[in-house]
mmCIF file of C-alpha atoms and ligand atoms in Angstrom:
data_model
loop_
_atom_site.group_PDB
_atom_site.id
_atom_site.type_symbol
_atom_site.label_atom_id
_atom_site.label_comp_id
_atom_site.label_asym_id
_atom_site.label_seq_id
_atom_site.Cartn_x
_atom_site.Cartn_y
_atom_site.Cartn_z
ATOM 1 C CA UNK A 3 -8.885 23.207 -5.630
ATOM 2 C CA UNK A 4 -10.045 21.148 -2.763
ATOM 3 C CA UNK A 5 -11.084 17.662 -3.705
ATOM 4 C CA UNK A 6 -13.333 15.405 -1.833
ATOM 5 C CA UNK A 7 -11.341 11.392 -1.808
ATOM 6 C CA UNK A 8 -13.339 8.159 -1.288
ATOM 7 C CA UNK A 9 -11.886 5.105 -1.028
ATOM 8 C CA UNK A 10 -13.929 1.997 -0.450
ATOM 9 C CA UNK A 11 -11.404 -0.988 -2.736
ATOM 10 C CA UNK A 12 -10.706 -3.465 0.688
ATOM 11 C CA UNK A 13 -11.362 -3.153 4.615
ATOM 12 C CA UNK A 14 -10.927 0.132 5.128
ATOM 13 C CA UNK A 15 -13.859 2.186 4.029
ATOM 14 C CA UNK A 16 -12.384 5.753 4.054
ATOM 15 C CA UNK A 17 -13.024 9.357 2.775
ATOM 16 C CA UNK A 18 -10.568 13.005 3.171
ATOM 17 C CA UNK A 19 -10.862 16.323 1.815
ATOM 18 C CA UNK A 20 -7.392 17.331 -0.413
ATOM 19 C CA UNK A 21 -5.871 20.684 -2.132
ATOM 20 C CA UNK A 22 -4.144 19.868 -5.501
ATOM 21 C CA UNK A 23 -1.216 20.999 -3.260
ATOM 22 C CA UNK A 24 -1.263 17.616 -1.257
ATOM 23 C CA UNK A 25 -2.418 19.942 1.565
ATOM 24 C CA UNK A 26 -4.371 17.289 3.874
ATOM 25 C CA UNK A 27 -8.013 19.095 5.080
ATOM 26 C CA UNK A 28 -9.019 16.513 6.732
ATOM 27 C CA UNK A 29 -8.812 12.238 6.804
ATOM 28 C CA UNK A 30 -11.469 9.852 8.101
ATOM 29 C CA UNK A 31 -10.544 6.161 8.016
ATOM 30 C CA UNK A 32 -12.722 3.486 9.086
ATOM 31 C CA UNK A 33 -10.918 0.253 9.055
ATOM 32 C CA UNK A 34 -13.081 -3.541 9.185
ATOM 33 C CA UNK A 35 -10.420 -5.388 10.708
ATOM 34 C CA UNK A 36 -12.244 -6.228 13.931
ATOM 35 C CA UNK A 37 -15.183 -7.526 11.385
ATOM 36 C CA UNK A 38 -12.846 -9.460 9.341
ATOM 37 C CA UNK A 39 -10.605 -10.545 12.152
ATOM 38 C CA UNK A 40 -12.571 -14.292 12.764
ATOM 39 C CA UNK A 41 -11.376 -15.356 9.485
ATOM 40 C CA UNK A 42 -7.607 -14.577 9.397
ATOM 41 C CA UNK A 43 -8.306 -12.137 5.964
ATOM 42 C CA UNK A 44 -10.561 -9.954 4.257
ATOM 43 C CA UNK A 45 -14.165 -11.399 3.298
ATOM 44 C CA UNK A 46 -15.419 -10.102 0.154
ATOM 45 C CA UNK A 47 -18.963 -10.007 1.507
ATOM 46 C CA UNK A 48 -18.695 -8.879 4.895
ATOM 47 C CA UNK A 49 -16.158 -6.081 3.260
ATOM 48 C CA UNK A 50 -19.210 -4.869 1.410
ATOM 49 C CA UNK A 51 -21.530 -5.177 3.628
ATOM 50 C CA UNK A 52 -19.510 -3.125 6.496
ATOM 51 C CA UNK A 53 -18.670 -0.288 3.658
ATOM 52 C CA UNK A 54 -22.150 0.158 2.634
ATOM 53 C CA UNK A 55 -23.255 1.039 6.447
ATOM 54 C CA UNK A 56 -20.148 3.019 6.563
ATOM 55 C CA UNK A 57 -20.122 5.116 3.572
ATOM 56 C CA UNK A 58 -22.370 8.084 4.433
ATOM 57 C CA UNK A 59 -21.388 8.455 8.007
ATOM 58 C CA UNK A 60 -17.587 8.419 6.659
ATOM 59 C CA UNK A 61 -18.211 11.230 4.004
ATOM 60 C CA UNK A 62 -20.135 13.421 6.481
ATOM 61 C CA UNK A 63 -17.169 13.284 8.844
ATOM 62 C CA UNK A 64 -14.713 14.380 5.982
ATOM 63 C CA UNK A 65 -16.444 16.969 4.770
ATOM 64 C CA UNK A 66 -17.218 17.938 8.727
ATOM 65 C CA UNK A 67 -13.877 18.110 9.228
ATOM 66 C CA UNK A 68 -12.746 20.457 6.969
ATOM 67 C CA UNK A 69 -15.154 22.489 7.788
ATOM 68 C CA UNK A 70 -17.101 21.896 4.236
ATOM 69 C CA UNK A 71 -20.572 21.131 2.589
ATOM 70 C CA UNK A 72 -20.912 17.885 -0.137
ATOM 71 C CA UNK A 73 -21.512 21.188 -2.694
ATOM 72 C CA UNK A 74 -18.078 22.880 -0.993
ATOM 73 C CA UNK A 75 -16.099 20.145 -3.110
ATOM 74 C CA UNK A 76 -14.219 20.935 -6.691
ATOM 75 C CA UNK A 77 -14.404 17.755 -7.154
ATOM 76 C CA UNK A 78 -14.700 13.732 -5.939
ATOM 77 C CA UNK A 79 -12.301 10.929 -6.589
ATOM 78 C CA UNK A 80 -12.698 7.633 -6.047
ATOM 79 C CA UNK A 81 -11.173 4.455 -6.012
ATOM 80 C CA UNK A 82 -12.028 2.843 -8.662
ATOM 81 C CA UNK A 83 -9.823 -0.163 -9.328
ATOM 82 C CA UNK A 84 -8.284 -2.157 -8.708
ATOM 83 C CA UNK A 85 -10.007 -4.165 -5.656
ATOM 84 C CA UNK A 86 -13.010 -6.542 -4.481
ATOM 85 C CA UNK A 87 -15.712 -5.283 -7.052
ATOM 86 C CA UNK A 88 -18.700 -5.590 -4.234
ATOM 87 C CA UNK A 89 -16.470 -2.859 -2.139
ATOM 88 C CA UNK A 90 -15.377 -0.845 -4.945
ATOM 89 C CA UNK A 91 -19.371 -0.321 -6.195
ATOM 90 C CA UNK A 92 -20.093 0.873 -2.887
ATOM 91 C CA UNK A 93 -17.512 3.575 -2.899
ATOM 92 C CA UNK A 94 -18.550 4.702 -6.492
ATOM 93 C CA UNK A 95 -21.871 4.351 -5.908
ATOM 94 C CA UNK A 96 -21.706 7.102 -3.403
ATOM 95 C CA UNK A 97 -19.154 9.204 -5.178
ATOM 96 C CA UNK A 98 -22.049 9.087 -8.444
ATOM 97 C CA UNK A 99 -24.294 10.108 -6.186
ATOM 98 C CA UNK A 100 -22.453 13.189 -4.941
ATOM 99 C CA UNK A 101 -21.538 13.612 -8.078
ATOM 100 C CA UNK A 102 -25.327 13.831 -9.232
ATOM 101 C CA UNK A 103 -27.103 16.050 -6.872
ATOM 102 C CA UNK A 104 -24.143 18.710 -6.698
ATOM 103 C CA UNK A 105 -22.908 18.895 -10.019
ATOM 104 C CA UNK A 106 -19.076 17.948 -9.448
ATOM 105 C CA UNK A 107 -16.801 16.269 -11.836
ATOM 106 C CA UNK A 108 -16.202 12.927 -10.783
ATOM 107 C CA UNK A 109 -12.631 11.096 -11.438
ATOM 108 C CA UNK A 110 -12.004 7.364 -11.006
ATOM 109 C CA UNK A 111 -8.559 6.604 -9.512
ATOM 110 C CA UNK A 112 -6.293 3.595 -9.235
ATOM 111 C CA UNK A 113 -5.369 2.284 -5.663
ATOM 112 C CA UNK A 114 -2.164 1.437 -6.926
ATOM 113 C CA UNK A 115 -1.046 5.591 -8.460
ATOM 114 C CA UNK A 116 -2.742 7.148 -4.903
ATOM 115 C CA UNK A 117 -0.387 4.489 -3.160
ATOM 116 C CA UNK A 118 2.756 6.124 -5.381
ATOM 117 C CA UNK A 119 1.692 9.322 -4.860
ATOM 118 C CA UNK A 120 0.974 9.532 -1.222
ATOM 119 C CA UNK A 121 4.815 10.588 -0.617
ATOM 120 C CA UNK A 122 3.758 13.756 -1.693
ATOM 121 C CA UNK A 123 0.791 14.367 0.617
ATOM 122 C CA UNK A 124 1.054 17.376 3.802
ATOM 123 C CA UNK A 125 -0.430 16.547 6.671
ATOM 124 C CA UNK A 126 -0.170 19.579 9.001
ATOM 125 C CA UNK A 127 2.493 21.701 9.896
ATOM 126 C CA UNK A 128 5.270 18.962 10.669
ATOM 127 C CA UNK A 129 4.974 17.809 7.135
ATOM 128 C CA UNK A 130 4.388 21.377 5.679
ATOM 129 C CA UNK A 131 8.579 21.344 4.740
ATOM 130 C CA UNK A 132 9.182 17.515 4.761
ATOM 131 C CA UNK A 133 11.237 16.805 1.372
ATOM 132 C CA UNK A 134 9.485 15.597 -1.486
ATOM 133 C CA UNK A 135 11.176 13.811 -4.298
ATOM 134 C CA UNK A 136 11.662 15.312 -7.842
ATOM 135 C CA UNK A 137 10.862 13.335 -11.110
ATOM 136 C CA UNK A 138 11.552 10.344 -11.713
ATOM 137 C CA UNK A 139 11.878 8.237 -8.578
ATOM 138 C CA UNK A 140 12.099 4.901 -8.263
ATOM 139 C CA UNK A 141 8.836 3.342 -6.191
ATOM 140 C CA UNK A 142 8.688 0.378 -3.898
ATOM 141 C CA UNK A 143 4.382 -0.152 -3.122
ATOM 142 C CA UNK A 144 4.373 -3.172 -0.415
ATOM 143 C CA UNK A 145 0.888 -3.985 0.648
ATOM 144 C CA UNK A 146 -1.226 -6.166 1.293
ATOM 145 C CA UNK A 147 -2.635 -6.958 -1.862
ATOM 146 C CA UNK A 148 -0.070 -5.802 -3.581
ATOM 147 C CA UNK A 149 4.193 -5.866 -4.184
ATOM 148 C CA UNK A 150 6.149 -4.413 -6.888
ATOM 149 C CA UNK A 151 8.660 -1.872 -8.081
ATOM 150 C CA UNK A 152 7.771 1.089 -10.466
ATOM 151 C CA UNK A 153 9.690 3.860 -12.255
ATOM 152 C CA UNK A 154 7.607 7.243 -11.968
ATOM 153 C CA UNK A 155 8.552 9.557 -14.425
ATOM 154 C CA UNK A 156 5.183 11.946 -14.382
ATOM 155 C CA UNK A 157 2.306 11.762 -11.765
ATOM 156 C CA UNK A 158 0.398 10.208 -14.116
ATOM 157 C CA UNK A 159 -0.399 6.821 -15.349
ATOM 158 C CA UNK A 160 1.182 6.998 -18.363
ATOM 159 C CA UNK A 161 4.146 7.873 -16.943
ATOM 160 C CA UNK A 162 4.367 5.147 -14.662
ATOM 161 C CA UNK A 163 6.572 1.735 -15.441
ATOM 162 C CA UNK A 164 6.426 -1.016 -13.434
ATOM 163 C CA UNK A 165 9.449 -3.127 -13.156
ATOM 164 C CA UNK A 166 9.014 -5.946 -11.524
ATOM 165 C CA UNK A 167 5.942 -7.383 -9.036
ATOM 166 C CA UNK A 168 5.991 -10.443 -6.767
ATOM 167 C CA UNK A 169 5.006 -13.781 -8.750
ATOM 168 C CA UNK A 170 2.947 -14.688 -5.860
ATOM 169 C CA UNK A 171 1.971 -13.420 -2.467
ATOM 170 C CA UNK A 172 2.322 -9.724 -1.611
ATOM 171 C CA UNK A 173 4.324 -9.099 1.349
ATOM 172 C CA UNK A 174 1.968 -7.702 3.360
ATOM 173 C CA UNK A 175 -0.252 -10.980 2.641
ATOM 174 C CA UNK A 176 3.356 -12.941 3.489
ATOM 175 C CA UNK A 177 3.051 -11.333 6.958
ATOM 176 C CA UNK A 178 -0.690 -11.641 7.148
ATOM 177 C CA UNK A 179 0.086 -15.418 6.638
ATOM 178 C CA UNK A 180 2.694 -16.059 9.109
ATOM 179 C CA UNK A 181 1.676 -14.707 11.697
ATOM 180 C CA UNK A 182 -1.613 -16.634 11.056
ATOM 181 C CA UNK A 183 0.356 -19.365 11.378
ATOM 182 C CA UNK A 184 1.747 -18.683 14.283
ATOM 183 C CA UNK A 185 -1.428 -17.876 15.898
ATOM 184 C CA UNK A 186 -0.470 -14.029 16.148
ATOM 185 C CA UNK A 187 -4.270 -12.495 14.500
ATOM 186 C CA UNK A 188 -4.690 -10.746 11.680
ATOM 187 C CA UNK A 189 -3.462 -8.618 10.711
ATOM 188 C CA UNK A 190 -0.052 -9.732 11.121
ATOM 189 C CA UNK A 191 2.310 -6.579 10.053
ATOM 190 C CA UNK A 192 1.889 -5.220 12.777
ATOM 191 C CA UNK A 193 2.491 -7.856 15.389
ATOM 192 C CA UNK A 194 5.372 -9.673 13.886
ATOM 193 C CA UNK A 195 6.759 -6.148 13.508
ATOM 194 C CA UNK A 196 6.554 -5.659 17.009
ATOM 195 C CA UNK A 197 7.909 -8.794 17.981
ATOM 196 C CA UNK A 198 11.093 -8.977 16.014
ATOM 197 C CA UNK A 199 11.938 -5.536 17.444
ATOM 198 C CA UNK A 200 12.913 -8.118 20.404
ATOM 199 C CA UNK A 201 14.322 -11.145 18.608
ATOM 200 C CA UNK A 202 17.591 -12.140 17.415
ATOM 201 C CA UNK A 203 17.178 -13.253 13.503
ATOM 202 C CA UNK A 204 20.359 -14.833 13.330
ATOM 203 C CA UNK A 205 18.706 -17.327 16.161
ATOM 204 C CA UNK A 206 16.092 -18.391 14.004
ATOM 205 C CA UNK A 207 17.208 -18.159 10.392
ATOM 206 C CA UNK A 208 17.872 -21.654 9.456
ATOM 207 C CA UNK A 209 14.066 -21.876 9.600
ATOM 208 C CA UNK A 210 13.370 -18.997 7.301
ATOM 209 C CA UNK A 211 15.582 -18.963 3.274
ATOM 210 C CA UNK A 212 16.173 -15.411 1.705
ATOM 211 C CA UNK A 213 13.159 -15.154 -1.076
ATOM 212 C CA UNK A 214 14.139 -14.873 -4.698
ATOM 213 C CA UNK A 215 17.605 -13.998 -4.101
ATOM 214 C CA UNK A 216 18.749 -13.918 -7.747
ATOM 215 C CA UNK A 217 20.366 -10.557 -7.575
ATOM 216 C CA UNK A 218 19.582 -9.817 -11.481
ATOM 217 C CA UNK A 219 15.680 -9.924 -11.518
ATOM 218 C CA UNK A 220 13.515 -6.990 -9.945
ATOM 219 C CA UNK A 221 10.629 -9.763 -9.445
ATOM 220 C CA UNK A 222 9.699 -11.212 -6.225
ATOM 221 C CA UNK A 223 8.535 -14.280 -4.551
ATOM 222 C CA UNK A 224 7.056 -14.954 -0.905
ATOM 223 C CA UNK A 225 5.311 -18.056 -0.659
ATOM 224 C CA UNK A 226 8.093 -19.908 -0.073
ATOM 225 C CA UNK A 227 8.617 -18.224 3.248
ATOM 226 C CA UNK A 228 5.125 -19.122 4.133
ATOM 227 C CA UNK A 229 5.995 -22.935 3.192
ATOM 228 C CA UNK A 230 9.333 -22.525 5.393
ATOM 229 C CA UNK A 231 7.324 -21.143 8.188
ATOM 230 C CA UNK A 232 4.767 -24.048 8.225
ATOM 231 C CA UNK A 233 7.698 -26.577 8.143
ATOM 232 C CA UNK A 234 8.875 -25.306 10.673
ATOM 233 C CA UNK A 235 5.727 -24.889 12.849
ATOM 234 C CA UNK A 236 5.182 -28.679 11.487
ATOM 235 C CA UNK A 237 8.678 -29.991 12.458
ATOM 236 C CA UNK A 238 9.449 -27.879 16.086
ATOM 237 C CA UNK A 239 5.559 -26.964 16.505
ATOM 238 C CA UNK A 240 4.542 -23.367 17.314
ATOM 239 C CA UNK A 241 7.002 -21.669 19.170
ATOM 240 C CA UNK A 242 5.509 -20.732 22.883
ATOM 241 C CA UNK A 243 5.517 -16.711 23.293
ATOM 242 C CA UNK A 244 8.664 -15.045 24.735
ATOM 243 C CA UNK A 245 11.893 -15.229 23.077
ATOM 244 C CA UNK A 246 11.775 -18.405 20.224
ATOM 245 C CA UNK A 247 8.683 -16.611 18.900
ATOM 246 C CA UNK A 248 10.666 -12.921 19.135
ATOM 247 C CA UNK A 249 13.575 -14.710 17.312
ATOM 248 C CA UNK A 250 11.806 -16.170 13.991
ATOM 249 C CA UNK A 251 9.555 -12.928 13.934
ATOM 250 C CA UNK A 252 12.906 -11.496 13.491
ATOM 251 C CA UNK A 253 14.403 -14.253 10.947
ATOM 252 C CA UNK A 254 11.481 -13.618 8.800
ATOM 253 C CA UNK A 255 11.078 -9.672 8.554
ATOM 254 C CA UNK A 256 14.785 -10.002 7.915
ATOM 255 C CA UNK A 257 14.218 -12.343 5.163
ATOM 256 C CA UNK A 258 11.457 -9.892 3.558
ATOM 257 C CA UNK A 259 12.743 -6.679 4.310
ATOM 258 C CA UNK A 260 16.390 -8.055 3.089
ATOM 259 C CA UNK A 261 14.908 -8.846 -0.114
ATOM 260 C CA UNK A 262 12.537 -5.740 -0.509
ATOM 261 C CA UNK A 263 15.739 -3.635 0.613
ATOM 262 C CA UNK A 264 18.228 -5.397 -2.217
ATOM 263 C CA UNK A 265 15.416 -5.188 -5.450
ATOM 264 C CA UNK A 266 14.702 -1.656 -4.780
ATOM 265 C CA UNK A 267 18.130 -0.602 -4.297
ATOM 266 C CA UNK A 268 19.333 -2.441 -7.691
ATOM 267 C CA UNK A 269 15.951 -0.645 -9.640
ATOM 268 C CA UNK A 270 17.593 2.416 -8.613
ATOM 269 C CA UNK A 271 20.836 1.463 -10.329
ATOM 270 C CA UNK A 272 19.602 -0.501 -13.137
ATOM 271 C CA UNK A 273 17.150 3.000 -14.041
ATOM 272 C CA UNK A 274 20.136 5.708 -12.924
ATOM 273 C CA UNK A 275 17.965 7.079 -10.455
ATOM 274 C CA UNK A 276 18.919 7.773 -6.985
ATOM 275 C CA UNK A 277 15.446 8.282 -5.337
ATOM 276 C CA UNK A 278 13.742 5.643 -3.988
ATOM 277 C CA UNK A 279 10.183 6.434 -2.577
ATOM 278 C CA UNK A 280 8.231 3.676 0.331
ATOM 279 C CA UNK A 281 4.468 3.229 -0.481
ATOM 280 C CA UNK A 282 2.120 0.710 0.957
ATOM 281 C CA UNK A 283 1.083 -0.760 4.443
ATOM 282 C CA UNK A 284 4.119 -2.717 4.750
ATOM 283 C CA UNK A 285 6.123 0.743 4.789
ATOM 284 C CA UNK A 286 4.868 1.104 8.318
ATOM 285 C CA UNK A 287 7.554 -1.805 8.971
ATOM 286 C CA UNK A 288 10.065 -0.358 11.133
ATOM 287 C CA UNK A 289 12.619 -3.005 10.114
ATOM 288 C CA UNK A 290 12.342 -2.316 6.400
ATOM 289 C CA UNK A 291 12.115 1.673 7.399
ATOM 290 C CA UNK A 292 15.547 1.553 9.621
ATOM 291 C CA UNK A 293 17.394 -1.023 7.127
ATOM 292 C CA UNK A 294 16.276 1.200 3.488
ATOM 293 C CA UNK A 295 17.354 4.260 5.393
ATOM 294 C CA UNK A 296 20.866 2.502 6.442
ATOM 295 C CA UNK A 297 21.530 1.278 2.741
ATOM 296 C CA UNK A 298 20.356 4.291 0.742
ATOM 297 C CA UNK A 299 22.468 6.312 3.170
ATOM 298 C CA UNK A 300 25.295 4.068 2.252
ATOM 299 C CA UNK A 301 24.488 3.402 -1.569
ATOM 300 C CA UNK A 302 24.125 7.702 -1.912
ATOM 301 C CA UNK A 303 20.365 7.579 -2.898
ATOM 302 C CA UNK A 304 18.078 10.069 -1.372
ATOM 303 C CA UNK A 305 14.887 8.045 0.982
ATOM 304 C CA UNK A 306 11.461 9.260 1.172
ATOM 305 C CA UNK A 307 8.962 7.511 3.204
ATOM 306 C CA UNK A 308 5.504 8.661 3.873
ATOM 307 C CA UNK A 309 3.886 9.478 7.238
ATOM 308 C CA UNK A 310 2.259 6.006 8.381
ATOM 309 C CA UNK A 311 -1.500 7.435 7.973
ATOM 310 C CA UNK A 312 -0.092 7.948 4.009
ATOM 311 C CA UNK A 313 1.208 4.388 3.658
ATOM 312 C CA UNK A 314 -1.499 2.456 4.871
ATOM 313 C CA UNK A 315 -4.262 2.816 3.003
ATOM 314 C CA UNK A 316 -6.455 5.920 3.219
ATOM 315 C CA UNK A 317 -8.673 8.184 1.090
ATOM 316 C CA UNK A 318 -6.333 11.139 1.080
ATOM 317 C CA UNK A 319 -3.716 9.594 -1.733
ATOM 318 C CA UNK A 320 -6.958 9.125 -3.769
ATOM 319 C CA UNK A 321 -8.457 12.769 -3.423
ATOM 320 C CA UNK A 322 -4.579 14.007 -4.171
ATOM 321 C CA UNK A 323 -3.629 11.676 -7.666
ATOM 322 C CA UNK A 324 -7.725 12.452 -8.162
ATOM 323 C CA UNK A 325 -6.903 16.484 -7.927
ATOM 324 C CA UNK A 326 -3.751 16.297 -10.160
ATOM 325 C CA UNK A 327 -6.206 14.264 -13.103
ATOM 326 C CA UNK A 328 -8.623 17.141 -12.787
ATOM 327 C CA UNK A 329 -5.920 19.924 -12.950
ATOM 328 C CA UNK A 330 -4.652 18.116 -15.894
ATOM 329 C CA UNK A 331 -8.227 18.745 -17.444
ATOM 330 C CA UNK A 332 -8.893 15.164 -16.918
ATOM 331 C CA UNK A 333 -12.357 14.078 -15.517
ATOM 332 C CA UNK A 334 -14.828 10.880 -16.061
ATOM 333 C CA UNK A 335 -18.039 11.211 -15.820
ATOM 334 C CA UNK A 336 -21.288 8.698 -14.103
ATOM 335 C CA UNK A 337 -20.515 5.680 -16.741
ATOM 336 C CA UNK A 338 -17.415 5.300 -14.495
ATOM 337 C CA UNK A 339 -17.066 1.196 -14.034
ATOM 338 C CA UNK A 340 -14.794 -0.899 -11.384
ATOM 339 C CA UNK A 341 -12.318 -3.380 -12.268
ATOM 340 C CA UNK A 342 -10.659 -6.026 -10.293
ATOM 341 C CA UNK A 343 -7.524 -5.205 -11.912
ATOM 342 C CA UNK A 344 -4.838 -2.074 -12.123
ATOM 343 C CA UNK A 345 -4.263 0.157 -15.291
ATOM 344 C CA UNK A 346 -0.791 0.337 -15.145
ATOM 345 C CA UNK A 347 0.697 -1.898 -17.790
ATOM 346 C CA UNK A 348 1.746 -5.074 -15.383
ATOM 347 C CA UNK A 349 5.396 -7.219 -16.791
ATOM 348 C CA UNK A 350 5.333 -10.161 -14.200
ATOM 349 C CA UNK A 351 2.447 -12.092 -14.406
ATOM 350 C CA UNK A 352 1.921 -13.748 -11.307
ATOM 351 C CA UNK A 353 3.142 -17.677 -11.047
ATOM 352 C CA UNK A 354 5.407 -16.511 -14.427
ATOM 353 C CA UNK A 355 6.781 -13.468 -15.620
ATOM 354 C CA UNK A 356 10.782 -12.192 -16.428
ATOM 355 C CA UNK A 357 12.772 -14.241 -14.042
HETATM 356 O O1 KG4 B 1 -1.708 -0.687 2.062
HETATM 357 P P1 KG4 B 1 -2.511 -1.469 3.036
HETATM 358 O O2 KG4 B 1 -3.101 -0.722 4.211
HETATM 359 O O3 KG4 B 1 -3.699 -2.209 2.342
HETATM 360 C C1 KG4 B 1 -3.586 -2.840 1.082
HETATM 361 O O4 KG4 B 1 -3.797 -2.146 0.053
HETATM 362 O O5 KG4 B 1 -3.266 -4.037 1.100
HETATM 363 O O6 KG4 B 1 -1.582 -2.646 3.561
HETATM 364 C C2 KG4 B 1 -2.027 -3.588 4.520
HETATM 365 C C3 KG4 B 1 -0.907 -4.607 4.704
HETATM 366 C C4 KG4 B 1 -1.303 -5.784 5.590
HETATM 367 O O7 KG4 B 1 -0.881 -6.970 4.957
HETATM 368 C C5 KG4 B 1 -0.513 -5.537 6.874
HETATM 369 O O8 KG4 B 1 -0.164 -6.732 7.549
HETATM 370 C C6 KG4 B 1 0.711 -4.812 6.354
HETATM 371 O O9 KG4 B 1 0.228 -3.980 5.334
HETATM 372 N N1 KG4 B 1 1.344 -4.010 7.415
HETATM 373 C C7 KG4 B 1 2.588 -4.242 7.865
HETATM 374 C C8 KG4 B 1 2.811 -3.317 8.917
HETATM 375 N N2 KG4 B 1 1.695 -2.541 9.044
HETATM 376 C C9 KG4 B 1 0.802 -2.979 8.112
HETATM 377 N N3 KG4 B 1 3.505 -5.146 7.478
HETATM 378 C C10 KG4 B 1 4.676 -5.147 8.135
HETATM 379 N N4 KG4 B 1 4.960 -4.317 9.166
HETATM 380 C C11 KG4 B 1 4.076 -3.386 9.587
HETATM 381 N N5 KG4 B 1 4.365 -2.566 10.587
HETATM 382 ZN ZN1 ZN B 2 -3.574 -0.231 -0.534
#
């Protein structure tokens, strides 16, 4: 089965070509940051805008690549929640159309299961053997948009328990912020990733607390480091570049990554399973990569992290979680709606939740 992925549900309007195997045919992203850049975040409008001049061009490159025609396809999946609703329409407005004129089931997927899933997903021969975790694993999906720890049992939605999510700013969005604070651009994963490969945290980390330490609860909580970072910039003023800079890059990654590192390690324990999959932008993060791999090696719990084109977001995750609904018999059909919000069942509610 080869199934034709769109994913249109922030800044990156993307579309890729996927066997029910995970076997990657072929992956076209187009991100917006450059249009969205200016205003230190994503802006709904210009997001939907930018997708709906992207779409078709996107899709033809896919399909292109793989060497396929629109009626080629088994199938399309699309994103369709959760995410701006402006962006999301144009995605599934396209994917309808498709959907239409060649007579192809059509299956709406959520952002958050393709994210969970994309551990699973081959891309070319060096990934044809890479090992792939068995049921359940313990996920940890750090985004932008999105933070939180989930038991998958199935690769299905049903099957799929979240455990904890952040109360308040993802961490992606927690690095997005500081480094807008510090001037760095947007977005800030990157650059504050590259710059604390140089620094010295324990330089800098009287400036930046550990976030929700509490050991017991699998919630988390990054605003404060946001707060500690503007009293900081407020108190000392913005560090010049070179090595202060370097040093509370570092403090700060260490501060998330330490806490992403400890509540994903103690879900594993708490749920008796020793598999702990990365999902998510900020799983491009070499700290958290190098420090999850050093405690899981320690703690006896088998690691598997995704290729960065699978952890950042992309529109092969969706075709793949998209081909295992259809396999399962599973299809929707043109009355297919966005949402703003995920299907999986969500126990932290953000500014509450378990403590
Ligand atoms: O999954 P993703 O591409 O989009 C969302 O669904 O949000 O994640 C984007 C987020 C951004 O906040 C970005 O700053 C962060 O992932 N990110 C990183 C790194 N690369 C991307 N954060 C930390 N370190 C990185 N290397
Ligand atoms: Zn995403």
């Amino acid at each position: 089965m080869r199934v034709l992925g769109i994913e249109t549900s922030c800044d990156e309007t993307a579309a890729a070509v996927v066997t029910e195997a995970g076997v990657v045919l072929s992956d076209v992203v187009r991100s917006q940051v450059e249009a969205h850049a200016p205003y230190g975040g994503v802006v709904p409008e210009i997001a939907s805008r930018d997708h709906a001049r992207a779409i078709v061009p996107v899709i033809r490159e896919a399909l292109a690549r793989a060497g396929m025609k629109p009626g080629d396809v088994d199938g399309i999946a699309v994103t369709s929640r959760p995410g701006l609703l402006g962006a999301l329409l144009v995605g599934l407005s396209a994917a309808k159309g498709l959907s239409f004129t060649t007579g192809k089931p059509i299956v709406g997927v959520d952002h958050l299961v393709g994210h969970l899933l994309a551990v699973f997903l081959r891309r070319g021969e060096a990934e044809a053997e890479a090992p792939v975790p068995s049921y359940p694993f313990i996920a940890l999906l750090a985004s932008g948009g999105h933070t939180a720890l989930y038991r998958v049992d199935a690769p299905r939605l049903s099957a799929i328990r979240e455990l904890g999510a952040t109360r308040d700013d993802a961490a992606g969005e927690a690095f997005d912020k500081t480094a807008k604070l510090l001037g760095l651009g947007y977005p800030g994963g990157p650059v504050v990733d590259r710059l604390a490969a140089t620094g010295d945290a324990s330089r800098a980390k009287d400036a930046v607390p550990r976030s929700m330490a509490h050991r017991e609860s699998l919630e988390f909580s990054f605003s404060g480091l946001k707060a500690a970072v503007m009293r900081h910039v407020a108190t000392q003023g913005k560090p010049p570049e070179g090595q202060a800079l370097a040093d509370l890059c570092a403090a700060f990654q260490a501060s998330v990554v330490g806490t992403l590192v400890d509540k994903a390690v103690r879900a594993a324990k708490v749920e008796g399973v020793p598999r702990i999959v990365l999902a998510g932008g900020v799983a491009a993060n070499r700290g958290l990569r190098a420090r999850m791999a050093e405690v899981c090696a320690r703690q006896k719990i088998a690691l598997f992290v995704p290729s960065f084109a699978s952890c950042t977001d992309n529109a092969a995750m969706i075709a793949y979680a998209g081909a295992l609904r259809f396999a399962a018999g599973e299809a929707d059909d043109l009355a297919l709606e966005p949402s703003t919000k995920t299907a999986l069942p969500r126990v932290t509610r953000k500014g509450a939740g378990l403590r």
